[in-house]
C-alpha positions as semicolon CSV with decimal commas, in nm:
position;residue;x (nm);y (nm);z (nm)
1;M;0,000;0,000;0,000
2;T;0,135;0,342;-0,095
3;R;0,158;0,639;0,140
4;E;-0,120;0,806;-0,062
5;Q;-0,346;0,503;-0,021
6;R;-0,282;0,492;0,355
7;S;-0,363;0,864;0,377
8;Q;-0,687;0,814;0,184
9;G;-0,781;0,527;0,415
10;Q;-0,724;0,745;0,720
11;Q;-0,938;1,022;0,571
12;A;-1,223;0,777;0,506
13;R;-1,222;0,628;0,858
14;P;-1,493;0,776;1,082
15;A;-1,360;0,978;1,373
16;R;-1,361;0,807;1,710
17;G;-1,558;1,009;1,961
18;I;-1,610;1,067;2,332
19;F;-1,890;1,259;2,500
20;I;-1,764;1,435;2,814
21;T;-2,015;1,504;3,088
22;G;-1,987;1,583;3,458
23;T;-2,147;1,520;3,792
24;D;-2,247;1,887;3,804
25;T;-2,154;2,227;3,669
26;G;-1,813;2,362;3,763
27;V;-1,645;2,021;3,806
28;G;-1,379;2,068;3,537
29;K;-1,527;1,928;3,216
30;T;-1,351;2,189;3,002
31;A;-1,019;2,128;3,177
32;V;-1,046;1,754;3,116
33;T;-1,163;1,795;2,756
34;A;-0,877;2,033;2,674
35;A;-0,621;1,807;2,845
36;L;-0,753;1,501;2,658
37;A;-0,732;1,694;2,331
38;R;-0,370;1,777;2,401
39;L;-0,301;1,415;2,490
40;C;-0,460;1,299;2,164
41;A;-0,249;1,549;1,971
42;S;0,066;1,421;2,144
43;H;-0,016;1,078;1,998
44;G;-0,025;1,231;1,651
45;M;-0,403;1,245;1,625
46;R;-0,607;1,514;1,454
47;V;-0,852;1,613;1,725
48;A;-1,163;1,830;1,738
49;A;-1,267;1,941;2,087
50;L;-1,618;2,084;2,064
51;K;-1,855;2,269;2,296
52;P;-2,176;2,273;2,090
53;V;-2,376;2,464;2,352
54;V;-2,240;2,722;2,594
55;S;-2,384;2,992;2,819
56;G;-2,226;3,260;3,034
57;A;-2,022;3,509;2,831
58;E;-1,722;3,692;2,971
59;T;-1,722;4,073;2,998
60;D;-1,526;4,095;2,671
61;G;-1,801;3,906;2,485
62;T;-1,616;3,575;2,457
63;W;-1,697;3,237;2,608
64;E;-1,403;3,108;2,811
65;D;-1,478;2,737;2,762
66;V;-1,493;2,779;2,384
67;E;-1,164;2,969;2,378
68;I;-0,993;2,704;2,590
69;L;-1,106;2,427;2,358
70;R;-1,009;2,626;2,049
71;A;-0,655;2,646;2,183
72;A;-0,649;2,269;2,244
73;N;-0,762;2,167;1,895
74;Q;-0,519;2,020;1,647
75;P;-0,527;2,155;1,384
76;P;-0,663;2,493;1,503
77;R;-1,034;2,568;1,465
78;S;-1,244;2,884;1,452
79;I;-1,516;2,972;1,703
80;A;-1,781;2,864;1,450
81;E;-1,606;2,527;1,416
82;T;-1,598;2,477;1,793
83;N;-1,937;2,603;1,909
84;L;-2,289;2,615;1,760
85;Y;-2,514;2,781;2,021
86;A;-2,379;3,049;2,258
87;F;-2,580;3,255;2,507
88;D;-2,473;3,551;2,716
89;P;-2,649;3,494;3,053
90;P;-2,486;3,250;3,298
91;L;-2,800;3,035;3,309
92;A;-2,884;2,674;3,228
93;P;-2,859;2,652;2,846
94;H;-3,225;2,574;2,779
95;W;-3,335;2,868;2,996
96;A;-3,080;3,103;2,842
97;A;-3,205;2,998;2,497
98;Q;-3,565;3,062;2,600
99;Q;-3,475;3,409;2,729
100;A;-3,305;3,480;2,395
101;G;-3,604;3,353;2,196
102;V;-3,401;3,067;2,046
103;T;-3,515;2,709;2,003
104;M;-3,215;2,479;1,984
105;D;-3,251;2,207;1,722
106;R;-3,151;1,855;1,823
107;G;-3,077;1,740;1,469
108;R;-2,873;2,050;1,398
109;V;-2,649;1,993;1,702
110;A;-2,581;1,632;1,603
111;A;-2,517;1,738;1,242
112;F;-2,274;2,005;1,364
113;V;-2,071;1,746;1,554
114;R;-2,063;1,511;1,256
115;A;-1,958;1,792;1,022
116;Q;-1,672;1,891;1,251
117;S;-1,563;1,527;1,273
118;V;-1,470;1,509;0,904
119;A;-1,098;1,430;0,853
120;M;-1,044;1,405;1,230
121;D;-0,901;1,105;1,412
122;C;-1,105;1,179;1,723
123;V;-1,371;1,421;1,836
124;L;-1,436;1,524;2,196
125;V;-1,781;1,669;2,268
126;E;-1,823;1,854;2,595
127;G;-2,165;1,900;2,747
128;A;-2,276;2,171;2,990
129;G;-2,363;2,097;3,350
130;G;-2,458;1,736;3,420
131;F;-2,570;1,450;3,198
132;L;-2,944;1,519;3,228
133;V;-2,933;1,894;3,164
134;P;-3,214;1,977;2,917
135;L;-3,166;2,163;2,590
136;G;-3,526;2,162;2,471
137;A;-3,876;2,065;2,576
138;D;-3,817;1,693;2,526
139;W;-3,443;1,646;2,484
140;G;-3,109;1,731;2,636
141;F;-2,747;1,622;2,653
142;A;-2,842;1,261;2,732
143;E;-3,039;1,241;2,407
144;L;-2,756;1,409;2,217
145;A;-2,516;1,143;2,346
146;E;-2,761;0,879;2,222
147;D;-2,779;1,044;1,879
148;L;-2,400;1,052;1,849
149;H;-2,349;0,695;1,980
150;F;-2,031;0,810;2,153
151;P;-1,897;0,643;2,468
152;V;-1,942;0,873;2,770
153;L;-1,666;0,995;2,999
154;L;-1,769;1,130;3,338
155;V;-1,580;1,408;3,517
156;V;-1,630;1,375;3,892
157;G;-1,566;1,678;4,106
158;L;-1,416;1,548;4,429
159;R;-1,618;1,706;4,707
160;L;-1,880;1,604;4,960
161;G;-2,173;1,450;4,770
162;A;-1,959;1,332;4,479
163;I;-2,029;0,963;4,539
164;N;-2,404;0,997;4,505
165;H;-2,379;1,231;4,206
166;A;-2,135;1,000;4,029
167;L;-2,338;0,683;4,085
168;L;-2,660;0,850;3,971
169;S;-2,486;0,986;3,660
170;V;-2,348;0,645;3,566
171;E;-2,687;0,485;3,621
172;A;-2,842;0,740;3,381
173;I;-2,570;0,675;3,122
174;R;-2,601;0,295;3,134
175;T;-2,982;0,298;3,145
176;R;-2,973;0,454;2,798
177;G;-2,756;0,174;2,666
178;L;-2,454;0,400;2,625
179;S;-2,099;0,282;2,677
180;F;-1,939;0,421;2,993
181;A;-1,582;0,489;2,880
182;G;-1,440;0,580;3,219
183;W;-1,415;0,867;3,462
184;V;-1,176;1,136;3,576
185;A;-1,156;1,258;3,935
186;N;-1,091;1,630;3,967
187;T;-0,976;1,762;4,303
188;L;-1,178;2,082;4,347
189;N;-1,018;2,181;4,677
190;P;-0,736;2,042;4,889
191;A;-0,971;1,920;5,165
192;V;-1,132;1,628;4,980
193;A;-1,383;1,435;5,191
194;E;-1,198;1,132;5,328
195;G;-1,282;0,807;5,149
196;T;-1,450;0,972;4,850
197;L;-1,193;0,874;4,588
198;E;-1,144;0,525;4,731
199;T;-1,519;0,458;4,728
200;L;-1,554;0,580;4,372
201;Q;-1,268;0,356;4,261
202;R;-1,450;0,056;4,409
203;R;-1,799;0,142;4,291
204;L;-1,774;0,293;3,944
205;P;-1,792;0,022;3,674
206;A;-1,523;0,161;3,442
207;P;-1,157;0,259;3,469
208;C;-1,043;0,577;3,638
209;L;-0,857;0,759;3,360
210;G;-0,690;1,007;3,589
211;V;-0,691;1,193;3,918
212;L;-0,628;1,563;3,872
213;P;-0,460;1,739;4,166
214;Y;-0,576;2,071;4,301
215;I;-0,421;2,325;4,063
216;P;-0,589;2,670;4,082
217;H;-0,420;2,803;3,767
218;W;-0,427;2,501;3,539
219;S;-0,350;2,456;3,172
220;A;-0,411;2,168;2,932
221;A;-0,035;2,112;2,912
222;V;-0,007;2,082;3,291
223;L;-0,306;1,848;3,327
224;S;-0,260;1,612;3,032
225;P;0,019;1,402;3,196
226;Y;-0,228;1,305;3,469
227;L;-0,469;1,147;3,217
228;S;-0,492;0,829;3,014
229;L;-0,685;0,806;2,689
230;P;-1,007;0,603;2,689
231;A;-0,953;0,268;2,519
232;S;-1,204;0,358;2,246
233;L;-0,978;0,638;2,118
234;Y;-0,684;0,411;2,035
């Protein structure tokens, strides 16, 4: 097989994907997604890290999560290639959309992800909030994950209550017949409730792909060495 034929074969292969969700808002989904993107790139992969829906603009009119993922993509991507729906108020996405008079379209979001997956080796799709956050009257991120058929990675914010939130999230993922790719523990403050991580390691039915230390001023480059890639991305 010639180099050109191998290249054509790689272009034709569908991108491998992961849907990244969290036990709650503010648990580090963007940090994990950006670090995974950097890790993929270090393995020579072309990676698209996407945030299809975002709310809560900065004072300069940008969305921090989108900018972080843009910087992690390889090759680089524009805002329009990273995000589809963006809302200014720091509200739940479906409520921010309602306030803006926008009805988010389920098929359009899935089509956006598929379009951005072209010629990529892997695509990382970050949700907003937790797995069951709604995006419309009868659908939300859980249904989007079903549409995409991507394995789901759960980011667990290590704090009091994390065990219950993690187990409920995994139950919701598996009830829908989705593959649970693994989980990442993110230390949100130095005083983690004793026994939380150990209990999660015993109870969650998938590998722990990393334990992120408490790093107030993190970067994807700093965090990526703490992570392992989900098996489905190899």
